[in-house]
Amino acid sequence: MSFVSIEEMKKQGLFIDNVRAQIEGKGLKACVFTLGCQQNEADSERMRGILKSLGYEITYKEDEADLLLVNTCAIREHAERRALSIVGRYKHYKTKNPDLIIGVCGCMTAQEHRIEHFKHSYHYVDFVFGTGTMYRLPEYVSNALNKGKRLFTIDPQAPEIAEGIPVVRESNYKAWVSIMYGCNNFCTYCIVPYVRGRERSRKMSDILEEIRGLASEGYHDITLLGQNVNSYGKDLEGSPTIADLLNEIAKIDGDFLIHLMTSHPKDASDKMIEALKNNPHCANCFHLPLQSGSDAILKKMNRHYDTERYLSIIDKLRENREDMVLTTDIIVGFPGETDEDFEKTIEIIKKVKYDSIFSFIYSRRKGTPADKMEDHISEEIKHKRYDRLCEVQNEIAHELNAKYMGKILRVLVDGKSKNNESVYTSRTEGGKIVHFESDKDYTGQFITLKISRTDTFALYGEIYKD
Ligand code: SAH
Ligand code: SF4
Ligand code: F3S
């Protein structure tokens, strides 16, 4: 694995010094708007870290920012359309404040045709870069401040890892820790390998140091991030595995839970499942994307497992802990998906009984093999299948949630509910949402609740005192 060179980081250091000197005392603010998954959330926290080191105050309010950065997602057409509409909206801020700096980055702008689009159709955007050149943000900002030419960077083929970037975390009790970047799997529908490059694992010592730091700062919830965390370490010296990493994390003191996001079934080893079982920090939940219940479709998706293998992993996870909360991702309407194929997905959903599923309507992605396949499914059929899937899952979720009635559970409090001032939202160890009323604010703390009501989407509880 190669890392961004010391010379390059020194060069960025000089840009940091320049920008700091230029904006000092001006009270300038920077805002990063994030679309997409947790990987992007984590990247945005690192970009906020860089912007803070440049001397900007970090804000989450777009309308008071002197620098706006949009971190985009390319996973489905809808995500790309949202990014275009947000950047479109920012034109009005630039008209009001001509000194405003606007940058666009992330997965969408790791595609050349998108860079061209921003270059030619969004003249008020100062710089655009992909996912592999984030460490050059000081250079982009310095250039924009000095009214240099607009900058558009195409990601290098094999982006390197830049360690040591400061992080401004949004939460003081929940944290993302990237353990690897990129993806080697090339599922035929997916854009990620094209926009995030090949798999690069961070060194185990760097990851452990970060987690030790978080544990000592009192973080309670840590998610290990990677597109396929089960293949962690293959590119590192000595080839450490995700099991080795989990076993080392088990030795770290602190009251924190570990989640994995995401595990690919093809690489889910017995050793990894064993490591989860023996780790006091590992939460009793597991997200294992299925994508489709039809072996023929899984093959066309290039997923490298069949339903038999998938179900055997689910059995092993449940052997670990009977109360394991299971979740999955499903795509409906992949090219060539017949009614029979779709019914097979429904069968597995009913068989496994997931606590929740993330279901997606297949979206054509330019440059992926599936886009060139024949037999694309009509929008009408895709939507019908999607609705049916949601209906079946809602029934299962309702039934599973009902089993929580009367239970006493430890939850981590997430904050006030959006709709009601005295109602708080929290999550169980397995990630289920529990609402409760309280006069006192326990945000960021573990508390114990007794479940007094359940429905399809959430549990409701009361503070439990014994
Ligand atoms: N690396 C993770 C998934 C990352 S993307 C994994 O392999 O599990 C998150 C989810 O988006 C995927 O699991 C898939 O269900 C969905 N997805 C990816 N590409 C898609 C597309 N073109 N159309 C619809 N859904 C898609
Ligand atoms: Fe996409 Fe497949 Fe990689 Fe997940 S494993 S990011 S679905 S290519
Ligand atoms: Fe994530 Fe979207 Fe990129 S889902 S990896 S932000 S394409």
XYZ file of C-alpha atoms and ligand atoms in Angstrom:
507
model
C 0.000 0.000 0.000
C 1.343 3.411 -0.794
C 0.751 6.554 1.180
C 0.712 10.180 0.080
C 4.369 11.291 0.165
C 5.830 13.443 2.906
C 6.830 16.025 0.249
C 3.222 16.282 -0.955
C 1.918 16.656 2.620
C 4.589 19.334 3.263
C 3.431 21.153 0.133
C -0.140 21.093 1.446
C 1.241 22.313 4.796
C 2.540 25.441 3.056
C -0.897 26.082 1.554
C -2.377 25.696 5.053
C 0.042 28.359 6.384
C -0.811 30.694 3.485
C -4.565 30.383 3.898
C -4.336 30.806 7.677
C -2.338 34.010 7.273
C -4.764 35.307 4.661
C -8.026 34.726 6.534
C -6.844 35.248 10.108
C -9.154 37.391 12.224
C -11.837 37.540 9.539
C -14.138 35.026 11.286
C -14.801 33.091 8.065
C -17.012 30.028 8.199
C -17.062 26.794 6.157
C -19.909 24.341 5.656
C -19.684 20.808 4.194
C -22.955 19.364 2.906
C -22.946 15.561 2.757
C -24.915 13.223 0.507
C -24.553 9.433 0.406
C -23.311 6.802 2.804
C -21.245 6.701 5.995
C -18.027 6.672 3.960
C -18.970 10.121 2.741
C -19.937 11.211 6.261
C -16.487 10.121 7.407
C -14.802 11.929 4.507
C -16.771 15.097 5.309
C -15.541 14.949 8.903
C -11.984 14.813 7.591
C -12.625 17.711 5.201
C -14.042 19.734 8.112
C -10.809 18.889 9.942
C -8.777 20.266 7.042
C -10.954 23.395 6.767
C -10.592 24.022 10.497
C -6.815 23.733 10.204
C -7.035 26.367 7.438
C -8.577 28.757 9.977
C -12.256 28.416 9.084
C -14.879 28.054 11.756
C -17.060 25.010 10.986
C -20.775 25.662 10.546
C -23.664 23.393 9.604
C -25.706 26.318 8.248
C -25.238 26.875 4.502
C -26.535 30.438 4.515
C -23.836 31.755 6.858
C -20.892 30.060 5.122
C -18.009 31.768 3.316
C -16.959 28.420 1.875
C -19.407 25.738 0.758
C -18.387 22.214 -0.124
C -20.828 19.618 -1.461
C -19.724 16.012 -0.904
C -21.685 14.079 -3.534
C -22.872 10.478 -4.007
C -23.232 8.564 -7.285
C -24.867 5.343 -6.143
C -28.239 5.975 -7.828
C -29.598 8.548 -10.251
C -31.642 10.139 -7.497
C -28.494 10.915 -5.459
C -26.843 12.577 -8.444
C -29.950 14.631 -9.187
C -30.022 15.836 -5.593
C -26.393 16.940 -5.803
C -27.083 18.907 -8.981
C -30.054 20.601 -7.391
C -28.079 21.532 -4.247
C -25.187 22.962 -6.231
C -27.782 24.738 -8.394
C -29.254 26.327 -5.277
C -25.828 27.641 -4.234
C -25.727 29.960 -7.276
C -27.995 32.308 -5.396
C -25.566 32.458 -2.430
C -22.729 33.331 -4.802
C -24.783 36.149 -6.340
C -25.335 37.568 -2.858
C -21.682 37.111 -1.864
C -19.234 37.091 -4.821
C -16.363 36.153 -2.457
C -18.086 32.904 -1.530
C -15.968 29.852 -2.409
C -17.860 26.812 -3.743
C -16.332 23.352 -4.188
C -17.849 20.027 -5.268
C -16.277 16.689 -4.379
C -17.061 13.034 -3.651
C -18.133 10.017 -5.652
C -20.080 11.834 -8.350
C -17.118 14.044 -9.221
C -14.782 11.074 -9.390
C -16.381 10.535 -12.823
C -14.838 12.440 -15.708
C -18.123 13.217 -17.462
C -19.452 14.785 -14.258
C -16.337 16.938 -13.833
C -16.897 18.212 -17.381
C -20.521 18.924 -16.585
C -19.638 21.063 -13.546
C -16.905 22.801 -15.503
C -19.183 23.860 -18.333
C -22.613 24.269 -16.740
C -21.835 25.583 -13.241
C -19.502 28.543 -13.802
C -19.725 29.718 -10.210
C -18.147 26.492 -8.875
C -14.497 27.211 -7.989
C -13.074 23.696 -7.774
C -14.079 20.069 -8.283
C -12.208 16.972 -7.126
C -12.935 13.276 -6.550
C -12.554 10.966 -3.558
C -8.835 10.313 -3.959
C -7.483 13.865 -3.782
C -9.122 15.231 -0.656
C -5.739 15.864 0.950
C -5.228 18.642 -1.666
C -8.114 20.700 -0.270
C -5.706 23.356 1.197
C -4.327 23.917 -2.307
C -7.807 24.273 -3.841
C -8.921 26.748 -1.180
C -5.715 28.791 -1.409
C -6.103 28.989 -5.184
C -9.744 30.098 -4.944
C -8.940 32.719 -2.286
C -6.296 34.162 -4.596
C -8.737 34.188 -7.512
C -6.662 31.626 -9.438
C -8.038 29.612 -12.355
C -10.864 27.214 -11.514
C -9.439 23.780 -10.634
C -10.792 20.437 -11.823
C -8.898 17.328 -10.698
C -9.431 13.898 -12.158
C -8.625 11.243 -9.556
C -5.453 9.225 -10.097
C -5.999 5.563 -11.051
C -4.725 4.275 -7.703
C -5.413 6.944 -5.075
C -3.169 6.728 -2.065
C -4.053 6.844 1.611
C -3.310 10.085 3.437
C -2.875 9.475 7.172
C -2.781 12.232 9.757
C -5.652 14.333 8.381
C -7.362 16.036 11.352
C -11.013 15.124 11.943
C -13.867 17.314 13.185
C -16.457 14.770 14.346
C -20.109 15.749 14.236
C -20.898 13.751 17.365
C -19.036 13.392 20.656
C -20.294 9.874 21.371
C -20.646 8.212 17.930
C -17.743 7.871 15.511
C -16.896 6.507 12.077
C -13.528 4.848 11.667
C -12.532 4.025 8.098
C -10.526 0.810 8.100
C -10.201 0.617 4.321
C -11.074 2.563 1.211
C -12.223 1.513 -2.253
C -13.685 -1.718 -3.571
C -12.446 -4.595 -5.739
C -15.705 -6.404 -6.232
C -17.265 -4.884 -9.305
C -20.832 -5.983 -8.641
C -22.235 -5.382 -12.115
C -24.788 -2.751 -11.036
C -22.457 -0.706 -8.853
C -20.512 2.507 -9.506
C -18.439 2.432 -6.294
C -15.318 0.637 -7.631
C -15.112 3.225 -10.416
C -15.425 6.230 -8.112
C -13.496 5.035 -5.083
C -10.719 3.031 -6.711
C -9.236 -0.286 -5.592
C -9.200 -1.613 -2.026
C -6.649 0.053 0.234
C -6.481 -0.975 3.897
C -5.265 1.303 6.642
C -2.520 -0.075 8.841
C -3.858 -1.917 11.877
C -1.695 0.187 14.219
C -3.225 3.440 12.855
C -6.769 2.089 13.270
C -6.127 0.820 16.806
C -4.594 4.129 17.825
C -7.672 5.968 16.548
C -10.029 3.614 18.414
C -8.001 3.852 21.637
C -8.221 7.635 21.368
C -11.989 7.511 20.843
C -12.483 5.088 23.744
C -10.502 7.308 26.085
C -12.522 10.347 24.979
C -15.673 8.470 26.009
C -17.116 7.557 22.585
C -19.803 4.889 22.985
C -20.494 3.811 19.425
C -17.836 3.135 16.799
C -18.556 1.952 13.253
C -15.731 0.360 11.296
C -16.169 1.471 7.698
C -15.245 -0.123 4.385
C -17.118 -1.303 1.287
C -16.209 -4.864 2.216
C -14.682 -4.948 5.683
C -14.404 -8.750 5.448
C -11.526 -8.440 3.019
C -9.634 -6.010 5.279
C -5.856 -6.376 5.275
C -5.332 -8.434 2.104
C -3.118 -5.678 0.689
C -1.129 -5.113 3.889
C 2.179 -6.600 4.915
C 1.565 -9.824 6.854
C -2.065 -9.855 5.602
C -3.866 -9.201 8.896
C -7.583 -10.073 8.725
C -10.749 -8.439 10.037
C -10.744 -11.183 12.709
C -7.246 -10.104 13.829
C -8.383 -6.484 13.944
C -11.502 -7.344 15.994
C -9.422 -9.441 18.406
C -7.114 -6.480 19.005
C -10.079 -4.117 19.479
C -11.461 -6.543 22.079
C -8.459 -5.738 24.289
C -9.217 -1.987 24.353
C -10.836 -0.738 27.574
C -13.904 1.481 27.438
C -17.693 1.414 27.347
C -18.153 1.302 23.575
C -19.892 -0.790 20.947
C -18.438 -1.757 17.584
C -20.457 -2.044 14.352
C -19.244 -3.189 10.943
C -20.338 -1.471 7.735
C -20.376 -3.316 5.313
C -19.714 -7.044 5.142
C -19.733 -8.851 1.829
C -21.102 -12.412 2.203
C -18.478 -13.864 -0.136
C -15.729 -13.003 2.367
C -17.598 -13.649 5.629
C -15.229 -16.179 7.233
C -15.837 -18.424 10.235
C -12.904 -16.701 11.931
C -14.606 -13.322 11.568
C -17.859 -14.693 13.010
C -15.897 -16.271 15.884
C -14.105 -12.962 16.522
C -17.477 -11.184 16.763
C -18.696 -13.736 19.280
C -15.690 -13.359 21.558
C -15.605 -9.582 21.481
C -17.371 -7.799 24.351
C -17.531 -4.609 22.276
C -19.288 -6.109 19.231
C -22.948 -5.104 19.077
C -25.526 -7.874 18.633
C -26.421 -6.821 15.117
C -25.161 -7.590 11.660
C -25.797 -6.048 8.260
C -25.356 -8.661 5.528
C -26.430 -7.433 2.078
C -28.272 -10.119 0.118
C -29.201 -8.010 -2.981
C -31.342 -10.791 -4.495
C -32.806 -14.151 -3.449
C -32.350 -15.609 -6.933
C -29.113 -17.481 -7.639
C -29.376 -16.617 -11.350
C -29.580 -12.881 -10.551
C -26.792 -13.085 -7.948
C -24.612 -14.571 -10.672
C -25.490 -11.784 -13.100
C -24.722 -9.306 -10.312
C -21.248 -10.884 -9.926
C -21.776 -11.351 -6.196
C -19.784 -14.628 -5.895
C -22.163 -16.397 -3.471
C -25.420 -18.271 -3.805
C -28.386 -18.281 -1.476
C -27.297 -21.527 0.195
C -23.964 -20.034 1.223
C -25.672 -16.799 2.267
C -28.150 -18.635 4.504
C -25.376 -20.680 6.104
C -23.704 -17.416 7.219
C -27.008 -16.189 8.674
C -27.304 -19.481 10.636
C -23.802 -19.067 12.035
C -24.486 -15.470 13.070
C -27.630 -16.588 14.861
C -25.693 -19.388 16.573
C -23.431 -16.651 17.980
C -26.359 -14.848 19.541
C -29.982 -15.808 19.282
C -31.131 -12.193 19.629
C -28.882 -10.989 16.789
C -30.561 -8.120 14.924
C -30.156 -8.757 11.194
C -30.486 -6.232 8.384
C -29.844 -6.374 4.663
C -29.817 -4.525 1.312
C -32.057 -5.611 -1.566
C -32.157 -4.394 -5.161
C -35.398 -4.887 -7.078
C -35.662 -4.751 -10.849
C -32.126 -5.768 -11.803
C -31.993 -6.386 -15.588
C -33.631 -9.694 -16.495
C -35.264 -10.163 -13.047
C -38.387 -12.281 -13.643
C -41.423 -12.586 -11.393
C -40.006 -15.943 -10.250
C -36.650 -14.359 -9.378
C -38.408 -11.669 -7.385
C -40.535 -14.266 -5.557
C -37.316 -15.999 -4.498
C -36.198 -12.736 -2.869
C -39.525 -12.548 -1.027
C -39.069 -16.169 0.117
C -35.690 -15.394 1.699
C -37.012 -12.244 3.324
C -39.744 -14.333 4.931
C -37.323 -17.081 5.885
C -34.582 -14.944 7.474
C -36.980 -12.399 9.022
C -34.722 -9.364 8.995
C -35.365 -6.652 11.552
C -35.163 -4.163 8.724
C -34.137 -4.037 5.095
C -32.808 -1.261 2.905
C -34.508 -1.791 -0.424
C -33.522 -0.031 -3.613
C -34.974 0.182 -7.083
C -32.261 -0.705 -9.590
C -30.767 2.450 -11.090
C -28.720 2.356 -14.312
C -25.162 3.585 -13.785
C -23.113 4.722 -16.746
C -20.023 2.583 -17.332
C -21.193 -0.452 -15.334
C -21.738 -3.879 -16.995
C -25.395 -4.090 -15.906
C -26.171 -0.874 -17.769
C -25.260 -2.667 -21.004
C -27.333 -5.779 -20.229
C -30.548 -6.521 -22.077
C -34.020 -6.891 -20.568
C -34.157 -3.765 -18.461
C -37.266 -3.844 -16.300
C -39.995 -1.245 -16.777
C -40.387 1.459 -14.119
C -43.930 0.238 -13.464
C -42.846 -3.335 -12.637
C -39.884 -2.104 -10.568
C -42.186 0.064 -8.458
C -44.760 -2.716 -8.050
C -42.069 -5.112 -6.826
C -40.630 -2.469 -4.523
C -44.052 -1.811 -2.945
C -44.674 -5.522 -2.469
C -41.263 -5.979 -0.835
C -41.959 -3.126 1.594
C -45.353 -4.596 2.444
C -43.914 -8.033 3.238
C -41.056 -6.531 5.269
C -43.367 -4.230 7.232
C -45.387 -7.212 8.415
C -42.225 -9.002 9.533
C -40.849 -5.905 11.298
C -44.175 -5.434 13.080
C -44.118 -9.005 14.307
C -40.447 -8.899 15.391
C -40.820 -5.567 17.175
C -43.839 -6.871 19.114
C -41.540 -9.428 20.761
C -39.746 -6.561 22.516
C -42.843 -5.680 24.547
C -42.009 -5.520 28.269
C -38.270 -6.034 27.737
C -35.689 -4.054 29.687
C -32.951 -2.786 27.390
C -29.845 -0.626 27.498
C -30.018 2.103 24.864
C -27.769 4.905 23.663
C -29.647 8.221 23.561
C -29.461 10.062 20.239
C -31.224 13.310 21.167
C -34.587 15.017 21.031
C -37.120 13.702 18.545
C -37.789 16.078 15.647
C -41.540 16.255 16.209
C -41.946 16.437 19.945
C -39.824 18.446 22.404
C -40.179 16.120 25.396
C -39.665 12.913 23.389
C -36.166 11.533 22.906
C -34.854 9.019 20.389
C -32.417 6.274 21.283
C -31.057 3.050 19.838
C -30.739 -0.431 21.255
C -27.445 -2.281 20.935
C -28.915 -3.887 17.814
C -29.720 -0.476 16.330
C -33.502 -0.478 16.868
C -35.053 2.920 17.423
C -36.704 3.477 20.825
C -38.604 6.669 21.663
C -39.147 7.719 25.268
C -40.265 10.724 27.265
C -37.906 12.459 29.647
C -37.493 15.768 31.458
C -33.759 15.273 31.547
C -31.488 15.256 28.488
C -29.443 12.027 28.358
C -28.076 12.580 24.833
C -24.888 10.593 24.265
C -25.384 8.400 27.350
C -26.412 4.791 27.866
C -29.638 4.465 29.864
C -32.071 1.620 30.605
C -35.610 1.581 29.241
C -38.582 -0.712 29.675
C -40.460 -1.222 26.404
C -44.113 -0.266 26.787
C -45.329 -0.156 23.163
C -44.158 -1.277 19.730
C -45.127 -0.706 16.110
C -43.710 -1.462 12.654
C -41.031 1.196 12.654
C -40.050 1.727 16.285
C -40.230 0.720 19.927
C -41.461 3.012 22.729
C -40.195 2.842 26.292
C -40.080 4.342 29.741
C -37.012 5.084 31.817
C -36.445 2.048 33.988
C -35.446 2.385 37.594
C -34.954 -0.739 39.672
N -20.347 -2.179 -0.300
C -21.636 -2.421 0.158
C -22.709 -1.583 -0.450
C -22.494 -0.184 -0.812
S -23.746 0.561 -1.731
C -21.980 -3.872 -0.126
O -21.475 -4.476 -1.035
O -22.825 -4.356 0.544
C -25.182 0.295 -0.742
C -26.256 -0.428 -1.444
O -26.745 0.327 -2.550
C -25.874 -1.763 -2.055
O -25.828 -2.782 -1.126
C -26.971 -1.969 -3.066
O -28.068 -2.631 -2.484
C -27.385 -0.555 -3.448
N -26.979 -0.217 -4.818
C -25.738 -0.150 -5.322
N -25.763 0.180 -6.630
C -27.068 0.314 -6.970
C -27.761 0.618 -8.173
N -27.123 0.838 -9.321
N -29.111 0.682 -8.134
C -29.782 0.454 -6.994
N -29.189 0.148 -5.837
C -27.849 0.073 -5.810
Fe -20.605 -1.930 -4.854
Fe -20.368 -4.521 -4.740
Fe -18.324 -2.987 -4.021
Fe -20.501 -3.110 -2.500
S -19.101 -4.803 -2.926
S -19.408 -1.283 -3.114
S -22.129 -3.327 -3.984
S -19.173 -3.203 -6.060
Fe -21.192 6.009 -0.643
Fe -22.577 7.045 -2.592
Fe -19.986 6.953 -2.760
S -23.153 5.327 -1.385
S -19.340 5.219 -1.571
S -21.202 8.098 -1.256
S -21.398 6.499 -4.382
